XYZ file of C-alpha atoms in Angstrom:
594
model
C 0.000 0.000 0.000
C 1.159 3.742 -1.015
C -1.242 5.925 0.389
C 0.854 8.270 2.713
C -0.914 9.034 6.272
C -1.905 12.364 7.044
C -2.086 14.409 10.156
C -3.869 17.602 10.031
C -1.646 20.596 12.274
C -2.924 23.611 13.453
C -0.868 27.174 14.046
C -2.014 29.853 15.782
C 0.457 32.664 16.232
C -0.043 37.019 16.373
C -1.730 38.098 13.043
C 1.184 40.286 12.527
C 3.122 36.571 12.123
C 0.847 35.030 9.555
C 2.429 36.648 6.375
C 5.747 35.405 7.302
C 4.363 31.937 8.031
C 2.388 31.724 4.813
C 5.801 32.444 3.299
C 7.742 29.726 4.536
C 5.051 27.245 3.919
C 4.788 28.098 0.519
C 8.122 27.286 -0.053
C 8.374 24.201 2.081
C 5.404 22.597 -0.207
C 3.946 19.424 2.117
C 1.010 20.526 3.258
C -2.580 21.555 2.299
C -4.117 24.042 3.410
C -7.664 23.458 5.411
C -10.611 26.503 4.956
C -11.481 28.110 8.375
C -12.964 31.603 6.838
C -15.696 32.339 5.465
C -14.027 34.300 2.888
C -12.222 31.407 1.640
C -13.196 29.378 -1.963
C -14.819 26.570 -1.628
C -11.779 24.865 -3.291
C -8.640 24.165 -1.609
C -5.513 26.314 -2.502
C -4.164 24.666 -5.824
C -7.411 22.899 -6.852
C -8.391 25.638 -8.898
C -6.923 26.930 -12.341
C -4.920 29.970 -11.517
C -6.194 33.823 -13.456
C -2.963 33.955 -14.761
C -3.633 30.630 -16.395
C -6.807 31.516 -17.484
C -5.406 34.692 -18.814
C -2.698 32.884 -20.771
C -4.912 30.636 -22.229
C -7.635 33.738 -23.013
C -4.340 35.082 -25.596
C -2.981 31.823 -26.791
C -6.739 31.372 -28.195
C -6.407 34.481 -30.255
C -7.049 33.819 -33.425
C -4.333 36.472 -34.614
C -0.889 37.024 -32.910
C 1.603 39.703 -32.665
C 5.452 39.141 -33.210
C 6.420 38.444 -29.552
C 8.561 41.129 -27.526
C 11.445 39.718 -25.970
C 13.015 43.019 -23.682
C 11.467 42.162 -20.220
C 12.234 45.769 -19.391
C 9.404 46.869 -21.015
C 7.069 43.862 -19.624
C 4.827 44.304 -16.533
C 3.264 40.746 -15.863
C 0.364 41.900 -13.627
C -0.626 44.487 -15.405
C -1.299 42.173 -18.592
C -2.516 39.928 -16.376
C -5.305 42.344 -14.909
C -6.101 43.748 -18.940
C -6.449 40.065 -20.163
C -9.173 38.946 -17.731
C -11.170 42.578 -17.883
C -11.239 41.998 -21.802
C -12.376 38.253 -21.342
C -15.287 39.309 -19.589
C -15.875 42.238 -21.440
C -15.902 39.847 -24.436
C -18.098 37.078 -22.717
C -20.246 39.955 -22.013
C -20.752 41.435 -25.285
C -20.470 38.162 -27.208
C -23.824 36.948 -24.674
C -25.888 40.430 -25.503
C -24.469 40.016 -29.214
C -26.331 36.457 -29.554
C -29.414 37.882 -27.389
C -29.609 40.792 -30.090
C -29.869 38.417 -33.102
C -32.683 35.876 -31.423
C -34.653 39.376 -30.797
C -34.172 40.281 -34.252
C -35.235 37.114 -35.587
C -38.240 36.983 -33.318
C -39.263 40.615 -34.234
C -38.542 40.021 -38.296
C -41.759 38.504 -39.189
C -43.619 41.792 -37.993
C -41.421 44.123 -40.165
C -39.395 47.191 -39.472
C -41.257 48.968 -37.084
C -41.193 51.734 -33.766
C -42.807 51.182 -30.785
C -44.812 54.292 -30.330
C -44.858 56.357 -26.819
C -47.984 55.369 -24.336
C -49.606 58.912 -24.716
C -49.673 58.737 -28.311
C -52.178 55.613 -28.463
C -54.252 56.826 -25.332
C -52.198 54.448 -23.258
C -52.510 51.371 -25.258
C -50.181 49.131 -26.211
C -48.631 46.607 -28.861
C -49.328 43.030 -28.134
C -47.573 40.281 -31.190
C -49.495 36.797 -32.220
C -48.181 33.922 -34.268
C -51.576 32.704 -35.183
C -52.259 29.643 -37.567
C -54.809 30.053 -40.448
C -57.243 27.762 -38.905
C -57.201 29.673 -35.304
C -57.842 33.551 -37.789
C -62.082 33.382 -37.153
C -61.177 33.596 -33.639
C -59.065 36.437 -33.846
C -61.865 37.943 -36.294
C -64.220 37.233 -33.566
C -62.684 39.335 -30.521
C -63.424 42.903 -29.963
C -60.189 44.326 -30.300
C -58.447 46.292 -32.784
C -55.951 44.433 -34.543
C -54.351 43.851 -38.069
C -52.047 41.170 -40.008
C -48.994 42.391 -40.871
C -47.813 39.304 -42.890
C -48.248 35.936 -43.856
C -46.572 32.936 -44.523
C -48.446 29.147 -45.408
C -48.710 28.539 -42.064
C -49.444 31.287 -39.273
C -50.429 35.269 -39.815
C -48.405 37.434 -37.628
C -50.944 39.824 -36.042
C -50.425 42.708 -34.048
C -53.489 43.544 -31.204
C -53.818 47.359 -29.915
C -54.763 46.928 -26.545
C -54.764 48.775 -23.098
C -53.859 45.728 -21.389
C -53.191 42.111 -22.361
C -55.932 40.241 -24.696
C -57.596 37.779 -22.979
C -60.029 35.970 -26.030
C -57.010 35.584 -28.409
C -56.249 31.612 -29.541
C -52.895 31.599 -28.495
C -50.328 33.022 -26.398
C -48.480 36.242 -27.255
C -44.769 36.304 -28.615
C -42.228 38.388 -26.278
C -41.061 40.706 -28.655
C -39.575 42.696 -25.818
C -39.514 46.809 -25.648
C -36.870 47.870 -28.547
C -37.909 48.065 -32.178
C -35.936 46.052 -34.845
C -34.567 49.471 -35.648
C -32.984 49.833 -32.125
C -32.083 46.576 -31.815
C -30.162 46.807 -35.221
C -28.213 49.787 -34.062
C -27.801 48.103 -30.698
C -25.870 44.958 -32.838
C -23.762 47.418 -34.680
C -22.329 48.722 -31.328
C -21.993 45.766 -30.285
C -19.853 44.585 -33.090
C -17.698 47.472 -32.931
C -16.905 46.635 -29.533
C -15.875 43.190 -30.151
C -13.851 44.273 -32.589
C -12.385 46.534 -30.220
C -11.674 44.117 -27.811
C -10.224 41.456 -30.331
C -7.825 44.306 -31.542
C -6.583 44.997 -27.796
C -6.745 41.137 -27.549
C -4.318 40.811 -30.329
C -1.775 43.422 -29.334
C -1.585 41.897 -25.686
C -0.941 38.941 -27.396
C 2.767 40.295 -27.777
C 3.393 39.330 -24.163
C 2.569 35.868 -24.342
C 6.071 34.631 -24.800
C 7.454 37.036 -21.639
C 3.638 35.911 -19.824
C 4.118 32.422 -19.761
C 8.114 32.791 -18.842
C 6.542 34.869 -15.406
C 3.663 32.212 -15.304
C 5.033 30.111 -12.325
C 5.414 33.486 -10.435
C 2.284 34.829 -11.292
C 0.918 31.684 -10.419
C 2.145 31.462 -6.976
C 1.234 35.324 -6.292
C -2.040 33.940 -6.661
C -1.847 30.813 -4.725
C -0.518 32.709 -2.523
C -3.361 35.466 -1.879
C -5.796 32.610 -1.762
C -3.851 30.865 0.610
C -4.301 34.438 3.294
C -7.799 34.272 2.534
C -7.686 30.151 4.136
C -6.736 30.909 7.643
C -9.193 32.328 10.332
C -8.159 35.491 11.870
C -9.676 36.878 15.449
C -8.125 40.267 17.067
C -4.308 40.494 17.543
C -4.328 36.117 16.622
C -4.509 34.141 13.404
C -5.217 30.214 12.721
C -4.272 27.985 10.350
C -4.721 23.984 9.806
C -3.727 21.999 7.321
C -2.698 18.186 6.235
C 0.449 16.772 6.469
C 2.373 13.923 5.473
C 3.223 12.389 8.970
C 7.058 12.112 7.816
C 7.008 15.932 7.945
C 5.549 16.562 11.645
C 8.362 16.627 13.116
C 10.076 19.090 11.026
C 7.048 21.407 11.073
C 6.946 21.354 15.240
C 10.718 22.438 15.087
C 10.109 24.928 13.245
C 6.385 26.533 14.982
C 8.895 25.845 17.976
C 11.608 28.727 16.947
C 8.865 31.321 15.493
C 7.430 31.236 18.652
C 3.793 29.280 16.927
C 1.215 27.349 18.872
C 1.604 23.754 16.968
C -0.645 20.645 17.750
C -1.469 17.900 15.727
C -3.627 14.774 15.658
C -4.251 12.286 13.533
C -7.393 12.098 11.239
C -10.894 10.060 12.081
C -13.587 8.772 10.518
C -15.481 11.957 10.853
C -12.590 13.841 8.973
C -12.098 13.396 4.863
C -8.605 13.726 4.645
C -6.759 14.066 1.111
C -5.243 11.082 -0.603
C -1.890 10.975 -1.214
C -0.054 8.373 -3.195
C 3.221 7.391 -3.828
C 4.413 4.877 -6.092
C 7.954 3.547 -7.324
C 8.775 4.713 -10.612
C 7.965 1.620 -12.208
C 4.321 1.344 -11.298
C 3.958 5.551 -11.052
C 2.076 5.371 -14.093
C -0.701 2.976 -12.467
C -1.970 6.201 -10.540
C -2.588 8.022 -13.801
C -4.839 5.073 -14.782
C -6.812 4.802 -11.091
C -7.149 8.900 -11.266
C -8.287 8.859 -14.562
C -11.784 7.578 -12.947
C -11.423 8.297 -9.540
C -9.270 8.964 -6.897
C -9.282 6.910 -3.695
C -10.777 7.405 -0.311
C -8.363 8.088 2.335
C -9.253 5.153 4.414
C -9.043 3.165 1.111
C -5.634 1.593 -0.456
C -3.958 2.456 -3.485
C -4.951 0.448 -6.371
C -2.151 1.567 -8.348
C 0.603 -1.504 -9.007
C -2.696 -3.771 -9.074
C -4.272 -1.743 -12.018
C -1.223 -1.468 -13.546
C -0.419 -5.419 -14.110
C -4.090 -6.320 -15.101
C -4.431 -3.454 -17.634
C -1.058 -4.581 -19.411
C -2.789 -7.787 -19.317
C -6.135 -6.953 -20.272
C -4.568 -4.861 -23.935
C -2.560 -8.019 -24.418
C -5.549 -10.482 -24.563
C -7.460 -8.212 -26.353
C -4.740 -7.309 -28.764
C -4.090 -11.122 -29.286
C -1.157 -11.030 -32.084
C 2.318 -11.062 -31.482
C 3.714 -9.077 -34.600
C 1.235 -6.076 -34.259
C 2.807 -6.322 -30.272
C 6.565 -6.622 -32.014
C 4.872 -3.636 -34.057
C 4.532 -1.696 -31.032
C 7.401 -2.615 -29.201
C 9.985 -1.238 -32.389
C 7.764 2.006 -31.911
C 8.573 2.000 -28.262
C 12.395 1.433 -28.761
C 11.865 4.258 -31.701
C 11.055 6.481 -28.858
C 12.691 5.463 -25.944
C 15.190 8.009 -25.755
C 12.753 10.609 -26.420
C 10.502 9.495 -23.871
C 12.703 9.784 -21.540
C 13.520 13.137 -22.326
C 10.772 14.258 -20.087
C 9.070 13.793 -16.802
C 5.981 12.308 -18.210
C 7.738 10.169 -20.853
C 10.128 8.729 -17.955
C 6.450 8.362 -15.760
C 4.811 6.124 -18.802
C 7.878 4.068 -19.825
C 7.319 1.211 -17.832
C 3.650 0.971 -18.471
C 4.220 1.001 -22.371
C 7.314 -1.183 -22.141
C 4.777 -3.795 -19.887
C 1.815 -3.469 -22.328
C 4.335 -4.803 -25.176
C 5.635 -7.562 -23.094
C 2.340 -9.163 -21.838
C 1.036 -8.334 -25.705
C 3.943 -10.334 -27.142
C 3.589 -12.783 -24.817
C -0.406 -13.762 -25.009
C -0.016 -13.151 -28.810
C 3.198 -16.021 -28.518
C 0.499 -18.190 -26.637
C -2.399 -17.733 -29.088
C -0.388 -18.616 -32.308
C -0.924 -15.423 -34.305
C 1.346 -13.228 -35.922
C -0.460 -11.010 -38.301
C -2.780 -13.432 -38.187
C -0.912 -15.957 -39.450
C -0.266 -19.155 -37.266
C 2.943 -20.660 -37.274
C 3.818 -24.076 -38.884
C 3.036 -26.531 -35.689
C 6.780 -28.153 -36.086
C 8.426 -24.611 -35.766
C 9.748 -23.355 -32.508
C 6.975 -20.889 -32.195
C 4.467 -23.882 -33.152
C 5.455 -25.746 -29.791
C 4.690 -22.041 -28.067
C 1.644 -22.033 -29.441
C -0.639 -23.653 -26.522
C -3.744 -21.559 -26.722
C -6.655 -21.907 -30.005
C -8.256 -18.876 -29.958
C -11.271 -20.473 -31.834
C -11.891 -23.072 -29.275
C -14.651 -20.997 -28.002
C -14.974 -23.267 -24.717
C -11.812 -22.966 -23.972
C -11.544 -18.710 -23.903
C -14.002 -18.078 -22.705
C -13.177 -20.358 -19.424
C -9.983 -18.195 -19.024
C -11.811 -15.124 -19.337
C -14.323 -16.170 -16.945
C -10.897 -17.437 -14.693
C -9.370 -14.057 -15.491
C -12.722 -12.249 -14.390
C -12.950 -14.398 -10.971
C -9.666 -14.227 -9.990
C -9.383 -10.450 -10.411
C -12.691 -9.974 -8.665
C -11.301 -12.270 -5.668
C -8.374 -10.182 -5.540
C -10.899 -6.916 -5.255
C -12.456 -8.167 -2.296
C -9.403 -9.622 -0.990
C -7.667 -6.267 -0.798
C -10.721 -4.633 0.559
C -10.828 -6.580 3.434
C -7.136 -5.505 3.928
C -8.044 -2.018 4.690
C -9.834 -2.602 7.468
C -7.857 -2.836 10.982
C -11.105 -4.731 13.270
C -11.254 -8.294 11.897
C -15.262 -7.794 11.807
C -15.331 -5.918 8.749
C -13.544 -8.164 6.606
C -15.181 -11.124 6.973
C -18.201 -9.626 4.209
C -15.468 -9.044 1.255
C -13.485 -12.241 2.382
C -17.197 -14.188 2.204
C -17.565 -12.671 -1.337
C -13.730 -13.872 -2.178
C -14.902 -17.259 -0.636
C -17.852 -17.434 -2.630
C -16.500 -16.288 -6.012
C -13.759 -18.625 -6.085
C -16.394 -21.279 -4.983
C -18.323 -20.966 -8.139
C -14.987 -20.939 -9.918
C -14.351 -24.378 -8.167
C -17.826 -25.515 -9.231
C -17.491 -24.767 -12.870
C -13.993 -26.115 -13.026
C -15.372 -29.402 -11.897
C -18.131 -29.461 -14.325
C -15.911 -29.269 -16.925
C -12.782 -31.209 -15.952
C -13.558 -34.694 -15.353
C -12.634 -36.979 -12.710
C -12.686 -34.264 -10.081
C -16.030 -34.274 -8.792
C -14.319 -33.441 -5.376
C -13.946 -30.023 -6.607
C -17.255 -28.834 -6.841
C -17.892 -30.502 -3.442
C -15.358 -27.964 -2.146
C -16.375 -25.307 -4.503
C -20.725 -25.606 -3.050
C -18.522 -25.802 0.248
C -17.467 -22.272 0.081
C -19.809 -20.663 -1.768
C -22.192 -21.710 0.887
C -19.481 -20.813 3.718
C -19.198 -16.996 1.721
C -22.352 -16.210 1.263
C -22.845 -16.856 5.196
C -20.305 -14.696 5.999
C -21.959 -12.150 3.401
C -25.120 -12.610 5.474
C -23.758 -12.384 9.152
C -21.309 -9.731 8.142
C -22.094 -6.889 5.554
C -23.370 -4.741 8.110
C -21.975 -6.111 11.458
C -22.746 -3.228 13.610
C -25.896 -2.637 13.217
C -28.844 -3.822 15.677
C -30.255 -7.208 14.994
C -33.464 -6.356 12.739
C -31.492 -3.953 10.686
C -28.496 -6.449 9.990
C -30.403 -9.104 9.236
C -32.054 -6.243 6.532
C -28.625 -5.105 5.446
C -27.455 -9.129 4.875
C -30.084 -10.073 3.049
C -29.510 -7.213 0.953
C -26.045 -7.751 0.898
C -26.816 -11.098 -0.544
C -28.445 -9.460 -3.725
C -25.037 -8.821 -5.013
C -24.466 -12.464 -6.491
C -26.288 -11.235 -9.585
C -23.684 -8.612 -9.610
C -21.436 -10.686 -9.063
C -22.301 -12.838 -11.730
C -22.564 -10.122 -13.714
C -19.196 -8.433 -13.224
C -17.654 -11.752 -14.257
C -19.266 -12.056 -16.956
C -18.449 -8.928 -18.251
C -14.598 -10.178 -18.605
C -15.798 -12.452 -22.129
C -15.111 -9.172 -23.879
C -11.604 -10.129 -23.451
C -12.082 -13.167 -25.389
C -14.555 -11.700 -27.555
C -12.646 -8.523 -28.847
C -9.578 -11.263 -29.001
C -11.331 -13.468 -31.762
C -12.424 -10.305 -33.393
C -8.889 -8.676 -33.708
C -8.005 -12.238 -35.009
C -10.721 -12.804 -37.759
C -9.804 -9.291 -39.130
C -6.557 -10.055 -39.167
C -6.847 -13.341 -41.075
C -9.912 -11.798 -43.192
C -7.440 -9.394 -44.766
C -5.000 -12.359 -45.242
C -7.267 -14.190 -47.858
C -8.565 -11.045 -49.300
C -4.873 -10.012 -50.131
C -4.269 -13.613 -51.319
C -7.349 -14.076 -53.338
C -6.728 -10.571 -54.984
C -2.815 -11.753 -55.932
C -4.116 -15.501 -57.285
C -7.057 -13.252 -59.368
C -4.878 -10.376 -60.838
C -1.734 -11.813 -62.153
C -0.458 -8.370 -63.183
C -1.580 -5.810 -60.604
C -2.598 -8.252 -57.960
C 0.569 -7.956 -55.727
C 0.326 -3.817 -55.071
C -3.320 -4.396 -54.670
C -2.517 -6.939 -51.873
C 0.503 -5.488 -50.425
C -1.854 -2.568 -50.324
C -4.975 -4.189 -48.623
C -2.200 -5.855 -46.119
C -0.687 -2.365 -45.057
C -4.181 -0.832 -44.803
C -6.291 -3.415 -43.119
C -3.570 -4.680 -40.572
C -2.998 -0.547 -39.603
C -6.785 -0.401 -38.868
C -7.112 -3.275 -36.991
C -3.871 -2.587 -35.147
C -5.984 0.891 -34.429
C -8.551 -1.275 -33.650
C -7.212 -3.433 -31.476
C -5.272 -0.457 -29.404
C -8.135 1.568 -29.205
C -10.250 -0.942 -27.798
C -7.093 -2.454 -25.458
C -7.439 1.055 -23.804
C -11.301 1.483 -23.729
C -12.175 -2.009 -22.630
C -8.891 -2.464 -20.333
C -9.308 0.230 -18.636
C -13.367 -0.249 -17.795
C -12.647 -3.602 -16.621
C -10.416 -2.335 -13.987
C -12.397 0.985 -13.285
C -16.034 -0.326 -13.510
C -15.827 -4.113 -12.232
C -12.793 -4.295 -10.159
C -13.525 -0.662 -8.487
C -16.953 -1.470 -7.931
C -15.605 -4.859 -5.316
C -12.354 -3.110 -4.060
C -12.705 0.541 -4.005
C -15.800 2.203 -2.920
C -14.582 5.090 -1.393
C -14.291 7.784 -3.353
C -11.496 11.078 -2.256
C -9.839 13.892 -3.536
C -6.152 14.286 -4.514
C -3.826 15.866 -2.145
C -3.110 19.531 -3.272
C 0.529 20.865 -1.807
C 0.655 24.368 -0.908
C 3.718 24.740 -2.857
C 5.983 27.273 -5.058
C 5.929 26.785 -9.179
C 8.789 29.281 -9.550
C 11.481 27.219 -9.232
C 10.715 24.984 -12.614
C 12.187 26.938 -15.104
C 10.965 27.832 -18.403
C 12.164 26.085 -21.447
């Protein structure tokens, strides 16, 4: 397990302190700040995208750019800051009345260019606007006021009623036309436009900066993290408070130091009640698992971290569903292509070993299955005796799925009974490990024969499971409601069966990347044996096209499926808790541009 405990610290020092504090614990970076006023965001410091992101971003979009300035002398970051988020609002603002001005206009243009005249000059009446179909017009004919068609098309008349107050006999209701004229809602929209085009033309000369801007971003960045950060503590009179998470391994450090600024410092460790953040830490071989878990959720403090576990059965996962060693060779030159750059940069070094395991596990499955471009190798050749596995044996894959499917829902439930210190609250996910790998028992004795013992021992502990299940899913609870909370507990084995189930895609998307594969084979070869002259760049042509789209193919839906299978069905037995990242009050300015 990775997940790094937390304690949450408190300071409380003189106000006139509370700058110099913030200061130092920006730049120490290994803790995150807690909200205690009421002034503060509802996010926590570094959650949210910084304005000087936002404002960077607001004149990268520009669809025009200026050469780019490069004398910082003549450069003031917060001031193009501050004139980059005033015109983004004053665009969002005009662009929003802009689009408001053109419905009105085409609501209005059916009744013609027109002025709404003052109330005195109709003796206080007023103009009321009717879409009215042809069938509904003896109606209109029929009421007593004054009123006239202004046009028509081959379905409604557009009438306008002269009125005091609103008509009460007409057939329908009246259209909100609102209380400018076409005219003044024309000139309106030519203001308007002008304006934009006003702001674009600032827009584009600010856009100058943006070379200098995102050099100062870090700092600009951190001024703002930075203001937020003031605005997290609680202030009272002449003292200030602050509380925040740490990582336990930096207590100590953080006591010596409230202990020479002359701080208040206490700490305790989190409970239930609390929802501290989650932070993991992973070797840099399985790092890249936590960018798969946090790409569906993050988890719960009082969870464990998923990440190595993910790692191994997505790598896995793509190589069944891949099935072919050469488009895994394929993939593996392309990896050794870009090794070195990869490893150029952080995130390149991060996803190495994920990439470089998704090859391996490809290779080897694809070894296992026989294919190679879908071709299977002669049965007397070395890579004949490797090949132990007939994908078409339908029986036979879809067993190992189903295997595949129980054993990595075991594991779920396995783990999740880990993360629980009283003994009591395992015993529900270890009765659903029981019971899973009971029914795995029971089907493995249905088909193998000669071992009837093992479904015997597989009833055994599905019945021995499902008790615990029963006795155990909510163990605390008063007698009535636990016996509820079992016997709801117990409506999971359709899930369960379920879940499991779900894992056939592996062997279906398997045989699928396999029958393209060998499709295009005979459709090359029947195209060379049928055109003597052109026959063999028509084939070599069909061969380079339809083995790149079902190597597309195959990837894309290694990713998709791989990926659900661990987020969806293995989540959904091992992780339940959901959390939030841990967010480190920390300084940017030190990466340096490039």
């Amino acid at each position: 397990m990775s997940l790094i405990p937390l304690d949450k610290v408190t300071f409380i020092g003189m106000t006139a302190d509370r700058e110099r504090l913030l200061d130092d614990l920006h730049e120490r970076g290994c803790l995150e700040l807690i909200p205690l006023s009421s002034e503060a965001s509802s996010l926590h410091v570094g959650e949210q995208e910084s304005e000087a992101t936002e404002a960077l971003r607001f004149l990268l979009t520009c669809p025009q750019h200026r050469r780019q300035v490069s004398d910082e002398s003549r450069f003031n970051a917060q001031e193009v800051e501050q004139r980059a988020l005033e015109l983004q609002k004053k665009l969002l603002s005009l662009e929003a009345e802009r689009d408001d001005l053109l419905l009105r206009l085409q609501i209005a243009k059916p009744w013609g260019k027109f002025q709404f005249p003052e109330l005195n000059e109709l003796g206080g009446r007023r103009l009321w606007f009717y879409i009215v179909p042809h069938k509904d017009m003896p109606a209109v004919e029929a009421s007593p006021y004054t009123w006239d068609v202004v046009s028509r098309d081959q379905r409604f008349c557009y009438v306008v009623v002269v009125s005091e107050s609103k008509p009460e006999s007409m057939p329908v209701q009246r259209e909100h036309i609102g209380s400018r004229s076409p005219g003044d809602l024309a000139q309106r929209l030519d203001e308007v436009d002008l304006a934009i085009e006003d702001v674009g033309a600032e827009r584009t000369y600010l856009t100058r900066w943006c070379t200098l801007f995102a050099r100062n971003l870090a700092r600009l960045e951190d001024a703002d993290a930075r203001a937020g950060a003031a605005k997290q503590t609680l202030e009272s009179g002449s003292l200030f408070a602050l509380e925040a998470w740490v990582p336990r391994e930096h207590v100590a450090d953080l006591a010596d130091y409230a202990r020479e600024q002359g701080l208040v410092f206490q700490r305790r460790p989190p409970t239930v009640e609390d929802k501290p953040p989650t932070l993991m830490r992973n070797p840099p071989r399985t790092v890249s698992g936590e960018d798969l878990v946090t790409f569906y959720m993050t988890p719960g403090y009082w969870t464990w971290d998923p990440s190595s576990t993910v790692l191994i059965s997505f790598a896995i996962f793509f190589g069944m569903i891949l099935a072919d060693a050469g488009y895994a060779a394929l993939l593996g030159l392309g990896l050794l292509a870009y090794w070195r750059r990869l490893g150029r940069s952080e995130s390149g070094q991060r996803y190495r070993p994920l990439l470089s395991l998704i090859v391996i596990m490809s290779l080897g499955y694809g070894i296992l299955v026989g294919s190679y471009f879908g071709v299977a190798p002669s049965q007397q050749s070395f890579l004949g005796h490797l090949h132990l596995l007939d994908i078409n044996n339908s029986n036979l894959m879809m067993g190992i799925s189903v295997l595949v499917g129980g054993v990595h829902v075991v594991l779920a439930n396995v783990m999740n009974a880990r993360r629980y210190p009283n003994w009591i609250d395992r015993l529900a996910s270890v009765g659903w490990a029981a019971a899973v790998c009971g029914g795995l028992l029971v089907a493995a004795g249905a088909v193998v024969q000669n071992f009837e013992i093992l479904k015997y021992i597989g009833y055994s502990a599905m019945a021995a499971g499902l008790l615990l299940v029963f006795g155990y899913t909510a163990p605390h609870e008063k007698p009535l409601r636990r016996l509820v909370q079992g016997l709801l507990g117990l409506t999971r084995i359709s899930s369960a069966f379920g879940d499991i189930l779900s894992y056939l895609r592996l062997f279906a998307l398997g045989l699928a990347s396999a029958s393209l594969a060998l499709a295009f084979n005979d459709m090359a070869a029947g195209i060379r044996s049928s055109m003597p002259r052109f026959g063999l760049l028509l084939s070599a042509l069909i061969l380079l096209f339809g083995h790149a789209l079902n190597l597309l193919l195959g990837v894309s839906s290694g990713v998709i499926h791989g990926l659900r299978l661990n987020v969806i069905e293995f989540f959904n037995w091992g992780l339940k808790d959901e959390g939030r990242q841990f967010t480190p009050f920390r300084r940017k300015e030190d990466s340096l541009w490039k």
